[in-house]
PDB file of C-alpha atoms in Angstrom:
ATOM      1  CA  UNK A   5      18.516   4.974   4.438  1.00 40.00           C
ATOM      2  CA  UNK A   6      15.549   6.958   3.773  1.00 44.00           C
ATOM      3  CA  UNK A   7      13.202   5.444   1.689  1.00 50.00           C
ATOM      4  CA  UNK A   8      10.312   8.180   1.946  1.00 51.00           C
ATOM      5  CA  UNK A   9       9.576  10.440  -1.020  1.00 48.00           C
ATOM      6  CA  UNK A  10      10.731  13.925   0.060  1.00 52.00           C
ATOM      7  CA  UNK A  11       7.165  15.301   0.023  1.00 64.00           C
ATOM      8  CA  UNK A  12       3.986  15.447   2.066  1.00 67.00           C
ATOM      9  CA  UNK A  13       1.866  12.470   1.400  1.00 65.00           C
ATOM     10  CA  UNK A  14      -1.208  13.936  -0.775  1.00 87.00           C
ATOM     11  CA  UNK A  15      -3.894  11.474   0.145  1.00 94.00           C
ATOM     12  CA  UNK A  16      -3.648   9.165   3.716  1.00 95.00           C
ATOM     13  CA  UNK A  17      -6.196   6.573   5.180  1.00 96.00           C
ATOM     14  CA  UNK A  18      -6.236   4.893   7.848  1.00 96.00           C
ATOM     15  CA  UNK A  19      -7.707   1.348   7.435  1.00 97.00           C
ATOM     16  CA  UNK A  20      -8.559  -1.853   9.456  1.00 96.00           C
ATOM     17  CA  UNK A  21      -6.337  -4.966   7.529  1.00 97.00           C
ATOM     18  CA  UNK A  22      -7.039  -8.621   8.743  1.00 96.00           C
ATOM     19  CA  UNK A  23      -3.943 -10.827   9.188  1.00 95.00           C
ATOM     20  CA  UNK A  24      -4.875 -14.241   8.175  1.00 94.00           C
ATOM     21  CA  UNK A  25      -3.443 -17.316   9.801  1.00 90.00           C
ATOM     22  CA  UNK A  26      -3.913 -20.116   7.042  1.00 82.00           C
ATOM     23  CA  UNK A  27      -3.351 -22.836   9.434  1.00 86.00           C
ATOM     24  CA  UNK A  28      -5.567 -21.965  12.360  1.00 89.00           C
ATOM     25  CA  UNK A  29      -8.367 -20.065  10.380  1.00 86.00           C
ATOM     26  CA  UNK A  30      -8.192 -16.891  13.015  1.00 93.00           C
ATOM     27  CA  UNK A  31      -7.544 -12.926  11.710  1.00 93.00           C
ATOM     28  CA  UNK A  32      -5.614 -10.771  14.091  1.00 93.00           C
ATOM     29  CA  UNK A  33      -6.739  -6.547  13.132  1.00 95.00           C
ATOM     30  CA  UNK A  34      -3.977  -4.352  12.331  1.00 95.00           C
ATOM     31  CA  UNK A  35      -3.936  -0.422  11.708  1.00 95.00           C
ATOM     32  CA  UNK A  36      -2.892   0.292   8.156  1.00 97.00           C
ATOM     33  CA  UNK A  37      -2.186   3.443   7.017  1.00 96.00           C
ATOM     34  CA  UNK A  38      -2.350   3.707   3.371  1.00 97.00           C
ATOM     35  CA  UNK A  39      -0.207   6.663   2.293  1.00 96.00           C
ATOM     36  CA  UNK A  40      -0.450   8.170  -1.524  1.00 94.00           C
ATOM     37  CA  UNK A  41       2.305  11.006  -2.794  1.00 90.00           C
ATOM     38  CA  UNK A  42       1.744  12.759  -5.685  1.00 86.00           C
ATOM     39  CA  UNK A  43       5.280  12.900  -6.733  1.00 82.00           C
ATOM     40  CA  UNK A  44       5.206   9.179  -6.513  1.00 86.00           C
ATOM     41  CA  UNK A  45       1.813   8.426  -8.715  1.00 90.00           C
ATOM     42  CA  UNK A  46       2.882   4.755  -9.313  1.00 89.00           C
ATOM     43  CA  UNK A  47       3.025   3.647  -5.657  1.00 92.00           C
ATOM     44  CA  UNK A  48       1.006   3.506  -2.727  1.00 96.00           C
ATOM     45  CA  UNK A  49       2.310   3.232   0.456  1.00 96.00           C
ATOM     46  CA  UNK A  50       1.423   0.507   3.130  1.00 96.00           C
ATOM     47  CA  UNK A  51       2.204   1.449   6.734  1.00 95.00           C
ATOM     48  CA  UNK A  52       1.105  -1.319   9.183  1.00 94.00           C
ATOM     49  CA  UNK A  53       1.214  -0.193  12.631  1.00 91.00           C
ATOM     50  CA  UNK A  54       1.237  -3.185  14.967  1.00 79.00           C
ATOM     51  CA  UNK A  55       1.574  -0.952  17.784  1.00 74.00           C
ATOM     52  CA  UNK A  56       2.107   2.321  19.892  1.00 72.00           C
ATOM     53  CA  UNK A  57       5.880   1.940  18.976  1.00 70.00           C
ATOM     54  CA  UNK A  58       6.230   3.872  15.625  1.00 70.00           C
ATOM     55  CA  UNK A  59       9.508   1.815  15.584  1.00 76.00           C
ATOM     56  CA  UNK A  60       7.947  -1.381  14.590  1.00 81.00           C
ATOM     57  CA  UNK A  61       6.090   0.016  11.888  1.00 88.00           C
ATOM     58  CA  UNK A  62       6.241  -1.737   8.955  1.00 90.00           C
ATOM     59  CA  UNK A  63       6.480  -0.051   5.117  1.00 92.00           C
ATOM     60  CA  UNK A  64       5.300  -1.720   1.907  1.00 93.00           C
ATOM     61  CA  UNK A  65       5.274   0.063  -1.309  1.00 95.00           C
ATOM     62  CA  UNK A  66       2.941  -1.524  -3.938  1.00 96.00           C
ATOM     63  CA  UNK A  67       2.209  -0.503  -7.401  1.00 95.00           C
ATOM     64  CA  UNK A  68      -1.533   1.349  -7.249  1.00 95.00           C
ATOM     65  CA  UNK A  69      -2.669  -0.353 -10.550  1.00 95.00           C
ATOM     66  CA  UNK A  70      -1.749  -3.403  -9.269  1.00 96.00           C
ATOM     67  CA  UNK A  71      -4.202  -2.829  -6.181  1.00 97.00           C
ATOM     68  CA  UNK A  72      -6.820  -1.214  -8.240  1.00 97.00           C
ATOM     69  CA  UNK A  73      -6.800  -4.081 -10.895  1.00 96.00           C
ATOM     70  CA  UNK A  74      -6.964  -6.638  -7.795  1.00 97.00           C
ATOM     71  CA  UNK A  75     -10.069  -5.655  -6.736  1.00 96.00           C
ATOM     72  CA  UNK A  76     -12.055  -6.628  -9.715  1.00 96.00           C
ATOM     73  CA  UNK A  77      -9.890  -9.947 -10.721  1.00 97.00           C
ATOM     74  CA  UNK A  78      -6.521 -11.462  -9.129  1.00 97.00           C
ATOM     75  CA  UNK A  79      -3.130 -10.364 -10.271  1.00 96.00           C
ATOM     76  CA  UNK A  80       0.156 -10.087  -9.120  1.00 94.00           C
ATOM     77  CA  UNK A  81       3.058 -12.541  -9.070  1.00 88.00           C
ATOM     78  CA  UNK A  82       5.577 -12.966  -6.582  1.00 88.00           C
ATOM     79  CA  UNK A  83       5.872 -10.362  -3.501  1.00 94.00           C
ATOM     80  CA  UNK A  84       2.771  -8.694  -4.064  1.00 96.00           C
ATOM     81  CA  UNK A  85      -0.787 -10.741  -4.635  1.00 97.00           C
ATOM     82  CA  UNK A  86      -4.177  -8.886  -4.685  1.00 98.00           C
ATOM     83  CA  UNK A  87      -7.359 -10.735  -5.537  1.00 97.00           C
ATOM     84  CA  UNK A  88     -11.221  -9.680  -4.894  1.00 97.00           C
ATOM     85  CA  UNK A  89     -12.928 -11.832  -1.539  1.00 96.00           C
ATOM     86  CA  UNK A  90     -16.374 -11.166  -2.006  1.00 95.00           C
ATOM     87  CA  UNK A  91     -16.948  -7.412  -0.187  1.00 97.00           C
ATOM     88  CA  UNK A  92     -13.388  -7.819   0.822  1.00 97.00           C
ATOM     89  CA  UNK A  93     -10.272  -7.786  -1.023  1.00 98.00           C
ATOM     90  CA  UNK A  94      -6.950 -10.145  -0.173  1.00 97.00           C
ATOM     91  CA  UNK A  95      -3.460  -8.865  -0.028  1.00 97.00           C
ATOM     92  CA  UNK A  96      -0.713 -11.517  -0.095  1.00 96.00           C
ATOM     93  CA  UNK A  97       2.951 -10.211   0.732  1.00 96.00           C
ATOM     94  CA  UNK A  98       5.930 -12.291   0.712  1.00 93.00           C
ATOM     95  CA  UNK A  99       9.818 -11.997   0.600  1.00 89.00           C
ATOM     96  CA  UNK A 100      12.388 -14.751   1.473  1.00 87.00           C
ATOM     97  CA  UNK A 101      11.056 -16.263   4.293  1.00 85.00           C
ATOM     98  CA  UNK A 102       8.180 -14.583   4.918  1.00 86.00           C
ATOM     99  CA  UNK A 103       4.286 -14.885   3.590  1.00 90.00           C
ATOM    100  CA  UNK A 104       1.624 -13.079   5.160  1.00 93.00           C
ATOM    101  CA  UNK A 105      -2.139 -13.147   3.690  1.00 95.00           C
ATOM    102  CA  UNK A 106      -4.283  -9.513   4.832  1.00 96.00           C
ATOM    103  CA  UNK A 107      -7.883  -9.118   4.096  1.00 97.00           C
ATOM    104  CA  UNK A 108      -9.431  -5.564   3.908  1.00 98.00           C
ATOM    105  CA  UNK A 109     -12.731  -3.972   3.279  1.00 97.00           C
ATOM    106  CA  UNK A 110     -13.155  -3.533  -0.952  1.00 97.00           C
ATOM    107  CA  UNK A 111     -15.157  -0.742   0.140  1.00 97.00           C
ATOM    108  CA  UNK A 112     -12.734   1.287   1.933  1.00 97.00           C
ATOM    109  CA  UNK A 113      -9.444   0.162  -0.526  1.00 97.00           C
ATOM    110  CA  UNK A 114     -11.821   1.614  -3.515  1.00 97.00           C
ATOM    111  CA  UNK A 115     -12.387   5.040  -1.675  1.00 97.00           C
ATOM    112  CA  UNK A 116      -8.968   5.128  -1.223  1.00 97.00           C
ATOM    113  CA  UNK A 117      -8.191   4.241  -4.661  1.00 97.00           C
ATOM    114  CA  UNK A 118     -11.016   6.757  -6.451  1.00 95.00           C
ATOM    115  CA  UNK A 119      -9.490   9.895  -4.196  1.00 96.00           C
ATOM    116  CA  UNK A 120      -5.780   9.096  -5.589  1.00 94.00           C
ATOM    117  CA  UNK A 121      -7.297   8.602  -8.853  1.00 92.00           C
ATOM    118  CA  UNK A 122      -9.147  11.770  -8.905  1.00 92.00           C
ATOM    119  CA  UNK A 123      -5.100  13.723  -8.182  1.00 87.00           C
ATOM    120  CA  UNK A 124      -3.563  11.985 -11.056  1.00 82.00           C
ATOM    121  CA  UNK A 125      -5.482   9.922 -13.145  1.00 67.00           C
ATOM    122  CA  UNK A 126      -4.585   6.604 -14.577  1.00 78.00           C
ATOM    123  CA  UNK A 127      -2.491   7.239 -17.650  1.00 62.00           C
ATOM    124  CA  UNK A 128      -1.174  10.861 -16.610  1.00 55.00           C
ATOM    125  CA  UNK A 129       1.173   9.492 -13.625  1.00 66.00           C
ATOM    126  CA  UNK A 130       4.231  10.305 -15.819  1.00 64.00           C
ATOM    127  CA  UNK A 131       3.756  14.208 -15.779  1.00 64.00           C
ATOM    128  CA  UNK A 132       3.597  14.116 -12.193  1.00 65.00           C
ATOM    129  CA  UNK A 133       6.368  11.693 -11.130  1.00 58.00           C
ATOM    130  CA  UNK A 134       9.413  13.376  -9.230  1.00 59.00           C
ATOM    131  CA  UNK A 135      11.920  12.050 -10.656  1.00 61.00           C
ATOM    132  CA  UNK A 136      14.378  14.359  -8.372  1.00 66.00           C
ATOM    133  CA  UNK A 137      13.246  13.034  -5.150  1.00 64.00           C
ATOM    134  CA  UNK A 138      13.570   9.381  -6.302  1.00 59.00           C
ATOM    135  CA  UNK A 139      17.009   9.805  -7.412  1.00 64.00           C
ATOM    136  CA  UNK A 140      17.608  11.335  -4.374  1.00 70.00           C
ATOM    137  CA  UNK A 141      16.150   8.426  -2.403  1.00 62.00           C
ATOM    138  CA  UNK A 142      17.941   6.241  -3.812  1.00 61.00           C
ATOM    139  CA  UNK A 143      21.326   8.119  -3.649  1.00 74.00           C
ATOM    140  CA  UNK A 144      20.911   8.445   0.049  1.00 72.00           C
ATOM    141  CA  UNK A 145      20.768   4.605   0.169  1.00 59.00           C
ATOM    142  CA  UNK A 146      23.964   4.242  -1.717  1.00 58.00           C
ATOM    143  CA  UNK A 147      26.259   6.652   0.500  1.00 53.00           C
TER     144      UNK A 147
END
């Protein structure tokens, strides 16, 4: 199944996340890339990269208001959990089984943010959602 928009990515970052082990206190770096499309204004994109085997990279696709609103104030329920950390901000992902707790610079999630902003502000996302390409996606995942 591919789960990729079928366009270019229109803004891309690559970013330092800290894995947090709750138990032992220690934070492991990984390489996020954080991937925007255009045609896809509601979602960004996370693409950890725990190594030089692009095979093991893992995809998350999180709503971009829900990042942007957890960097002034926590919010999210379930899978996806964003809350401000002093000049950090913490991402909590989960699915059955599974509960991991990143960290990541505010600084550098904000730039992000503000550049995807500035291609399709907050409220206009509508007008520029592909609507083609998702049903597409989703039709190759059915076949």
């Amino acid at each position: 199944m591919n789960s990729l928009p079928a366009m270019r990515p229109t803004v891309r970052r690559n970013v330092v996340f800290h894995r947090h082990d709750d138990v032992t206190g220690m934070s492991i770096p990984v390489p996020v890339e954080l991937i925007y499309y255009r045609g896809d204004p509601y979602a960004v994109h996370l693409m950890f990269k725990p190594g030089q085997d692009t095979s093991r990279d893992v995809r998350w696709v999180v709503s971009r208001d829900l990042l942007a609103a957890g960097t002034f104030a926590p919010t999210g329920e379930g899978d996806v959990q964003v809350e401000p950390a002093g000049i950090r901000v913490n991402i909590r992902l989960s699915n059955p089984g599974m509960s991991a707790r990143f960290s990541v610079a505010g600084h550098m999630l904000d730039r992000f943010l503000d550049d995807t902003f500035l291609l399709v502000s907050q409220g206009s996302e509508a007008a520029e959602y592909d609507l083609d390409s998702a049903l597409d996606a989703l039709l190759d995942g059915a076949a």
